[in-house]
Coordinates of C-alpha atoms and ligand atoms in Angstrom, one line a residue:
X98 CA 65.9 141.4 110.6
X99 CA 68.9 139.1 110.8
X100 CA 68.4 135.4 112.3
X101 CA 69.7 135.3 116.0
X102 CA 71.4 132.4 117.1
X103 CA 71.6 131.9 120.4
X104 CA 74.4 129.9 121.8
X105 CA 78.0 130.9 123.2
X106 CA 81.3 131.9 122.1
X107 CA 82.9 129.2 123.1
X108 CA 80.7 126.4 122.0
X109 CA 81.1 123.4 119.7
X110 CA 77.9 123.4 118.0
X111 CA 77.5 126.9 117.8
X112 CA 81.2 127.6 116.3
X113 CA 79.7 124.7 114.0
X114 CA 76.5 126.4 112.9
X115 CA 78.5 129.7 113.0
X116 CA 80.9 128.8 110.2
X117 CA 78.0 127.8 108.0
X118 CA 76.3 130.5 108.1
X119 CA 79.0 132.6 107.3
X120 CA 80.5 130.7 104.6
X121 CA 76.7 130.7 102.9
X122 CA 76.8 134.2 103.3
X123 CA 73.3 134.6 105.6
X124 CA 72.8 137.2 107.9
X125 CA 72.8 136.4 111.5
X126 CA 73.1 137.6 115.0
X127 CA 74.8 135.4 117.9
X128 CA 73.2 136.2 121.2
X129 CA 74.4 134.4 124.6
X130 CA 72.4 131.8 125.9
X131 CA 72.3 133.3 128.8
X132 CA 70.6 131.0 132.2
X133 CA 68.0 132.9 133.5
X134 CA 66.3 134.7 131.1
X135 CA 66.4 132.0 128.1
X136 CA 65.9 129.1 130.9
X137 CA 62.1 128.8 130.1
X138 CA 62.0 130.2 127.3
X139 CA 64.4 128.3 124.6
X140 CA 63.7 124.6 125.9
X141 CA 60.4 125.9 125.9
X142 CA 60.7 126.4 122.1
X143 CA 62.7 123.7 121.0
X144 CA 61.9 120.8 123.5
X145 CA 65.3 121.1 124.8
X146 CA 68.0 122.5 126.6
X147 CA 71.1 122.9 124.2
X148 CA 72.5 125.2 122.6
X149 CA 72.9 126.5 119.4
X150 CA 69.0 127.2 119.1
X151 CA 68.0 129.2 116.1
X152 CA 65.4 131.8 115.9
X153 CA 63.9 132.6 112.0
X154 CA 62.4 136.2 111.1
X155 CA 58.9 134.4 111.1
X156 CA 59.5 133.5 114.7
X157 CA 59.9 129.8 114.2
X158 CA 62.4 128.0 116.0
X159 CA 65.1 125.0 114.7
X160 CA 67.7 122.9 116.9
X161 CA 70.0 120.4 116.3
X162 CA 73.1 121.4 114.2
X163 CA 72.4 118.6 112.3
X164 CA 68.9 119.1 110.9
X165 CA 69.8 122.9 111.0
X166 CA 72.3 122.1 108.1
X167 CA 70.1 120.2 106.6
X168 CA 67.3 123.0 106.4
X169 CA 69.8 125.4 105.9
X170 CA 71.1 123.6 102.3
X171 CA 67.5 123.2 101.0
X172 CA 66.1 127.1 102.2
X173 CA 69.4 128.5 100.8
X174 CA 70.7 126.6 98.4
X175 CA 73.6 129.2 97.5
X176 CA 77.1 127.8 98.4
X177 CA 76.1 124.5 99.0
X178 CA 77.3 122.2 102.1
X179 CA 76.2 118.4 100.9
X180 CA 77.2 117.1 97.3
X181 CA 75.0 116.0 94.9
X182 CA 76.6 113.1 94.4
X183 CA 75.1 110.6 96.6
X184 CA 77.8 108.2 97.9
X185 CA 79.6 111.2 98.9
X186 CA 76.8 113.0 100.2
X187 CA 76.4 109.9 103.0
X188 CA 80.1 110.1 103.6
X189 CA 79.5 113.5 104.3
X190 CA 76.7 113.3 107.1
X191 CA 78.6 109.7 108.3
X192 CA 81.4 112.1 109.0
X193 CA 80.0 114.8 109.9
X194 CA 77.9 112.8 112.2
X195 CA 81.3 111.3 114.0
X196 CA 82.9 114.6 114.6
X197 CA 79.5 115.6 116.2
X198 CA 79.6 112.7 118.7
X199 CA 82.6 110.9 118.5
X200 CA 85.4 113.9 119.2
X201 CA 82.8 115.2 122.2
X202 CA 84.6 113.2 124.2
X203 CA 88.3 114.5 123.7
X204 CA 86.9 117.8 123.4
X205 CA 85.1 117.9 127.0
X206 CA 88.3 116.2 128.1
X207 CA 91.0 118.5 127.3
X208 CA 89.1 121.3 128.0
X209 CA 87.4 120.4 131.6
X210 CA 90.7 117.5 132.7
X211 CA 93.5 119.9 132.5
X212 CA 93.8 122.7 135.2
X213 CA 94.5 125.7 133.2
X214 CA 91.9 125.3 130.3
X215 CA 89.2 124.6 133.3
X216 CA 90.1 128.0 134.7
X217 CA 90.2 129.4 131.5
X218 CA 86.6 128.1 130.2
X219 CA 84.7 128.1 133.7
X220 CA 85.3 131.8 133.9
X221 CA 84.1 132.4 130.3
X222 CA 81.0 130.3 130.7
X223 CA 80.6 132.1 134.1
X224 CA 80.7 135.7 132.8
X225 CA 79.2 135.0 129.0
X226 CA 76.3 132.4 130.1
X227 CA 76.0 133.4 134.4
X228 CA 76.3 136.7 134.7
X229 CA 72.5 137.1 135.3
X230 CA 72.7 134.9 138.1
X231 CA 73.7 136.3 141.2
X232 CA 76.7 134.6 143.3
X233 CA 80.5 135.8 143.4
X234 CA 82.7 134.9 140.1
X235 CA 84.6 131.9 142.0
X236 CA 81.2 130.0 143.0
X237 CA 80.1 130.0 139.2
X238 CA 83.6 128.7 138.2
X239 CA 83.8 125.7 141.0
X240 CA 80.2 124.9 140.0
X241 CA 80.5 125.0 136.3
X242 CA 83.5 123.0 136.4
X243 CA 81.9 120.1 139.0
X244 CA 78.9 120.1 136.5
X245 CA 80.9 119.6 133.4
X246 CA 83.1 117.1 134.8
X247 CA 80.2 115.0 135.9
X248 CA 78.2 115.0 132.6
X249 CA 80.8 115.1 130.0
X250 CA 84.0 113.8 131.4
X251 CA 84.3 112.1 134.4
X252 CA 81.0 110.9 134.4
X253 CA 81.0 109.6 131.0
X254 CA 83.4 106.9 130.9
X255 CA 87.1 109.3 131.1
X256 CA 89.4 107.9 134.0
X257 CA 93.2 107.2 134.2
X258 CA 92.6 104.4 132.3
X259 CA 90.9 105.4 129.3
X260 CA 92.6 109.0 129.2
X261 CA 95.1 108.1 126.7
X262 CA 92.5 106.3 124.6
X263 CA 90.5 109.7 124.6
X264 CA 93.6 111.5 124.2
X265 CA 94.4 109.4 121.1
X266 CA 91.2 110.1 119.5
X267 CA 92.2 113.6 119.1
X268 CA 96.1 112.7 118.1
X269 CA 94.8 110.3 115.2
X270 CA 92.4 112.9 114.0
X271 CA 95.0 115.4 113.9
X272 CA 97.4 113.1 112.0
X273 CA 94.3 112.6 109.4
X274 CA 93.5 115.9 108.9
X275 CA 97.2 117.1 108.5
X276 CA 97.7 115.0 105.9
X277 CA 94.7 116.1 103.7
X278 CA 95.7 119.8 104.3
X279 CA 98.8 119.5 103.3
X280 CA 97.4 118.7 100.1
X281 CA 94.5 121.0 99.6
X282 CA 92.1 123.3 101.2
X283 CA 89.4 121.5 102.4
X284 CA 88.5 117.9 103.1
X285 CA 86.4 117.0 99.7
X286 CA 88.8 120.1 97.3
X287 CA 89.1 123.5 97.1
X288 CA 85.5 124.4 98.7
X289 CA 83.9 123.6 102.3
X290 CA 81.3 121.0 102.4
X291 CA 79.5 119.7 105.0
X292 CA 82.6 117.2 106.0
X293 CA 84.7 120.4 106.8
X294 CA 81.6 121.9 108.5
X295 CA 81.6 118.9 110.8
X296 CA 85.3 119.0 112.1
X297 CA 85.0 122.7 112.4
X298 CA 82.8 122.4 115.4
X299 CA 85.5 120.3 117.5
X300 CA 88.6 121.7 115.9
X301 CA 87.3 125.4 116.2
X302 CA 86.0 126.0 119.7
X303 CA 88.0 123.4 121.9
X304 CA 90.9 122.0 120.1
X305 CA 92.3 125.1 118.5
X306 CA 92.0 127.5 121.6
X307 CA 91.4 125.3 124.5
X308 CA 95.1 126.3 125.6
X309 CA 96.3 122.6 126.0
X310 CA 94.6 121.1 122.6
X311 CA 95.9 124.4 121.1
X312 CA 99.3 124.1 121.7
X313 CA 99.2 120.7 120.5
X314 CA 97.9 121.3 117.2
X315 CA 100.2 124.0 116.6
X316 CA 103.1 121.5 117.6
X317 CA 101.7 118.8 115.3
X318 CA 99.3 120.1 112.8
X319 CA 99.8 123.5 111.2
X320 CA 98.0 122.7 108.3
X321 CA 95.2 122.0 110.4
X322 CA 95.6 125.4 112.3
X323 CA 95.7 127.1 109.1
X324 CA 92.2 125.1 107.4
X325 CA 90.5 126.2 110.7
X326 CA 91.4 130.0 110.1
X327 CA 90.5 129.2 106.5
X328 CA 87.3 127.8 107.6
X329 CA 86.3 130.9 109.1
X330 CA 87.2 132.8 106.9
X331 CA 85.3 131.4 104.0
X332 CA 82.6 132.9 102.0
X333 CA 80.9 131.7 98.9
X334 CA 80.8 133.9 97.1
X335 CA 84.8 134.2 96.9
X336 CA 85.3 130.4 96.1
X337 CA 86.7 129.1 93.0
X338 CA 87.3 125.7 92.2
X339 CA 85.2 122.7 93.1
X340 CA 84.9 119.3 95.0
X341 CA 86.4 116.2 94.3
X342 CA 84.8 113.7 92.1
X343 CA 85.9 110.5 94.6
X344 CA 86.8 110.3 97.6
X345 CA 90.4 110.6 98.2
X346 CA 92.6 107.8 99.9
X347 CA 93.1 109.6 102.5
X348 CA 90.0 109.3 104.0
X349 CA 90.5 106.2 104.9
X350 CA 92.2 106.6 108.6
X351 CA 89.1 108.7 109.4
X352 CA 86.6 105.9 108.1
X353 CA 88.5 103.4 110.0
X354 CA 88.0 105.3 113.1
X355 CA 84.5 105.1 112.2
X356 CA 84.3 101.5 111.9
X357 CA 86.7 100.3 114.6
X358 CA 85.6 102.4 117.5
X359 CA 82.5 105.3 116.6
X360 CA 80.0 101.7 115.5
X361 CA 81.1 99.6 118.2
X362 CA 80.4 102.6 120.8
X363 CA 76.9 103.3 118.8
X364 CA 76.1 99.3 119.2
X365 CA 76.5 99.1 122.4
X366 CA 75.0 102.7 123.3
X367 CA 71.7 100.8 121.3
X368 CA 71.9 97.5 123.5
X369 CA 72.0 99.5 126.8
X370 CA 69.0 101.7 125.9
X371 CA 67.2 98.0 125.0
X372 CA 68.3 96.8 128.3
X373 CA 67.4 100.3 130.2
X374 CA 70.7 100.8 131.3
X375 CA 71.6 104.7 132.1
X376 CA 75.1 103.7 131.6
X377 CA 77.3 100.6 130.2
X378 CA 80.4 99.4 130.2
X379 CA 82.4 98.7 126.3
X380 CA 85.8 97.7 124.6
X381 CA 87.0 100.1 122.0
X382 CA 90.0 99.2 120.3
X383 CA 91.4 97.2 123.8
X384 CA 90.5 100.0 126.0
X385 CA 87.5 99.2 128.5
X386 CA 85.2 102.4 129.2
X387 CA 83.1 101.7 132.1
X388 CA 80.4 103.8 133.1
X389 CA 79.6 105.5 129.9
X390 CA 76.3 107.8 129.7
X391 CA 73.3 106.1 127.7
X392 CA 71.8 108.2 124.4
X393 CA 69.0 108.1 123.0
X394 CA 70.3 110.7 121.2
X395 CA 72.9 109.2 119.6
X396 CA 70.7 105.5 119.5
X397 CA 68.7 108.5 116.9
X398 CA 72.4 108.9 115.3
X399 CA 72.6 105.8 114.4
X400 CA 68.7 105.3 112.8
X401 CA 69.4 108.5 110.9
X402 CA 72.7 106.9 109.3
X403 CA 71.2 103.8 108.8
X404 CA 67.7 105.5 107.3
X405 CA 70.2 107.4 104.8
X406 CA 72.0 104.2 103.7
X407 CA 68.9 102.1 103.2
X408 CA 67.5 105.2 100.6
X409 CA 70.3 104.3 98.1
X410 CA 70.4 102.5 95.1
X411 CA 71.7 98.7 95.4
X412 CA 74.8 99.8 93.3
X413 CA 75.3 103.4 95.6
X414 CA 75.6 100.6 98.3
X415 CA 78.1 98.7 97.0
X416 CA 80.0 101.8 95.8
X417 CA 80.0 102.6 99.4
X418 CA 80.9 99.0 100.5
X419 CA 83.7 99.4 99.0
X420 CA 85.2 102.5 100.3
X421 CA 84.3 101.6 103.8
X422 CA 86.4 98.4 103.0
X423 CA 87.4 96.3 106.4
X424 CA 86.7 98.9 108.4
X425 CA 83.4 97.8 110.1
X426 CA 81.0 100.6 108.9
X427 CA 78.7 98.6 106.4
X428 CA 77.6 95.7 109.1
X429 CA 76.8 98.8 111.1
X430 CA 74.6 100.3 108.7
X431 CA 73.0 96.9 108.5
X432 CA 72.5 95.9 111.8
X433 CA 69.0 95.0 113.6
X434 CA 68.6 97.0 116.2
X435 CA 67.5 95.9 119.6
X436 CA 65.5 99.1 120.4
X437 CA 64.3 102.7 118.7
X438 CA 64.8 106.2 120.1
X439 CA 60.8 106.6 119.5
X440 CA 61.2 109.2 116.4
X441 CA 60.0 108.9 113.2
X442 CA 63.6 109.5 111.0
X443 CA 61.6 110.1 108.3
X444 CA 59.3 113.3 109.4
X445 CA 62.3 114.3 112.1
X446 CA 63.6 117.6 111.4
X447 CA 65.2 120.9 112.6
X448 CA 61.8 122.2 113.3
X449 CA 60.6 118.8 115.7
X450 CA 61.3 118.7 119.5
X451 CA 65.1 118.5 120.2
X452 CA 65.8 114.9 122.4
X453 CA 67.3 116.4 125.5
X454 CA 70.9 115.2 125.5
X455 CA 71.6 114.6 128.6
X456 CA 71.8 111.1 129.2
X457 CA 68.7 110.6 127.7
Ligands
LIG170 N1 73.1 117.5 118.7 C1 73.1 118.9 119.1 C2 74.1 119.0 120.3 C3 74.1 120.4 120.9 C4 74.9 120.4 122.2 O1 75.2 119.3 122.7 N2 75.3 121.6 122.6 C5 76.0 121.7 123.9 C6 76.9 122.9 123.9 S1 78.1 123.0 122.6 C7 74.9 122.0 124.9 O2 74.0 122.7 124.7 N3 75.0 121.3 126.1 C8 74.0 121.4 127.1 C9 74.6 121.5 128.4 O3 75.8 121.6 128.6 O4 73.8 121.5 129.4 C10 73.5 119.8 118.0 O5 74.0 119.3 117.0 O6 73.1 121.0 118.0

């Protein structure tokens, strides 16, 4: 009895979880979330609507990619995703925790802002995730498309005037990532860790065949193109070689990213759920997003990180001090925050109620 993972072909998080699980060499089965049937059922399960949600032989049920990985490194600890070492085992979920949240953005953008990609992906969502609903093929497509637009694009804070900011997002990260590729096969050596695993969900499902983000990374980054093919393709068991001891310069475009506009945006997502704002307005980097969606989701992000960073050493903190130099991260990690999500960070796991995403 393999594991079945529900979620879709054409999701982040599930092309996240995906590569994972094939790289540690587990069995699994993929199954399409599909609307009706798994409606009740799933949230049911896992206290929320999202998707991947995992299913184990036992019958017990795990969501959130995050804690999934988490589980997943400790139950099967062949081939494993987070490094020992523990300054760059919190660069590794810090990361991995940005290109969760922070690339969401560009990724909802190019796929559901430019016509041909929304034609592309409302008809796949329509026919992989619908097709048990009835209604003709065109009615799913306009709906899907309205819906996305107003939760993740649109209606989260992307206009004409932040466009190009959110379009930068993903430009910078291709620049980062081409440069580290065209030096080795992975971001921390010659073997996936948890860092790749992160990037992989963005760079896999939306920007490497959403047709528009596609053609740009195979204009700009074909070192990138090639690590995601590599990514997939990876298994284990035919790894040689081993991670890096420190973390390499090049990092440091990625971390400043972090610093400069991921904290600020987590900040300011923390004050609005204080104030019991569904949405706020905030400055990254010059650009002024207005109307961006509340999380308490992401307010949990930002606990998690900080919970991680207050369990090391004095001297694991400086270490880290130092390599987030002037970019912003460490006041972050510090910083009293004006309200809680309500979860314990320190019981919260794959196996708790999901916090529905949606706003929320
Ligand atoms: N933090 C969650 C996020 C999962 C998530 O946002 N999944 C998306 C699809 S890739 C989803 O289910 N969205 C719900 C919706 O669109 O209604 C994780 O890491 O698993």
């Amino acid at each position: 009895m393999p594991l079945v993972l529900y979620g879709s072909t054409i999701s982040y998080f599930t092309g996240k979880l995906e590569a994972a699980l094939r790289y540690k060499e587990i069995d699994y089965r993929l199954e399409p979330m599909r609307s009706q049937a798994q409606r009740g059922l799933i949230p049911q399960a896992t206290g929320v609507f999202q998707m991947p949600a995992f299913q184990l032989e036992d019958g017990r049920w795990l969501t959130d990619s995050t804690l999934i990985l988490q589980w997943l490194d400790q139950a099967y600890p062949a081939y494993p995703l987070l490094p020992q070492d523990p300054v760059l085992r919190f660069v590794s979920l810090l990361l991995e925790d940005y290109a969760d949240e922070w690339l969401w953005r560009p990724a909802m953008h190019y796929r559901w802002h430019y016509a041909p990609d929304a034609a592309r992906l409302s008809r796949h969502i329509s026919q992989e995730l619908l097709s048990d609903m009835p209604g003709p093929l065109w009615l799913k497509q306009f709906f899907v498309r309205r819906r996305q637009r107003r939760l993740f694009t649109a209606g989260d804070g992307v206009s004409a005037h932040t466009q190009a900011h959110v379009e930068g997002i993903y430009l910078g990260t291709l620049t980062a990532l081409e440069a580290m590729f065209a030096n080795r096969s992975f971001m921390l050596g010659a073997r996936p860790s948890l860092v790749d695993i992160g990037f992989f969900g963005p760079m896999f499902r939306h920007f490497s065949q959403d047709p528009t983000a596609a053609a740009l990374m195979q204009e700009r980054a074909p070192h990138t193109q090639a690590w995601v093919d590599r990514m997939w393709a990876s298994r284990g068991s035919q790894m040689q070689g081993d991670w890096v001891r420190v973390l390499p310069q090049d990092f440091a475009p990625l971390l400043r990213e972090v610093g400069q506009a991921y904290m600020p945006y987590l900040l300011a997502n923390a004050q609005a759920v204080a104030q019991g704002h569904k949405r706020f307005n905030v400055t990254i980097q010059g650009c002024a997003y207005q109307q961006v969606r509340t999380s308490r989701y992401r307010l949990l992000c930002l606990e998690m990180l900080q919970h991680h960073f207050a369990a090391l050493s004095a001297l694991q903190r400086v270490e880290l001090d130092a390599i987030f130099a002037g970019s912003g991260i460490s006041p972050a990690l510090r910083a009293q925050l004006p309200a809680r999500s309500g979860v314990d960070v320190v019981t919260h796991s794959a196996f708790s109620p999901g916090l529905a995403m949606l706003g929320l």
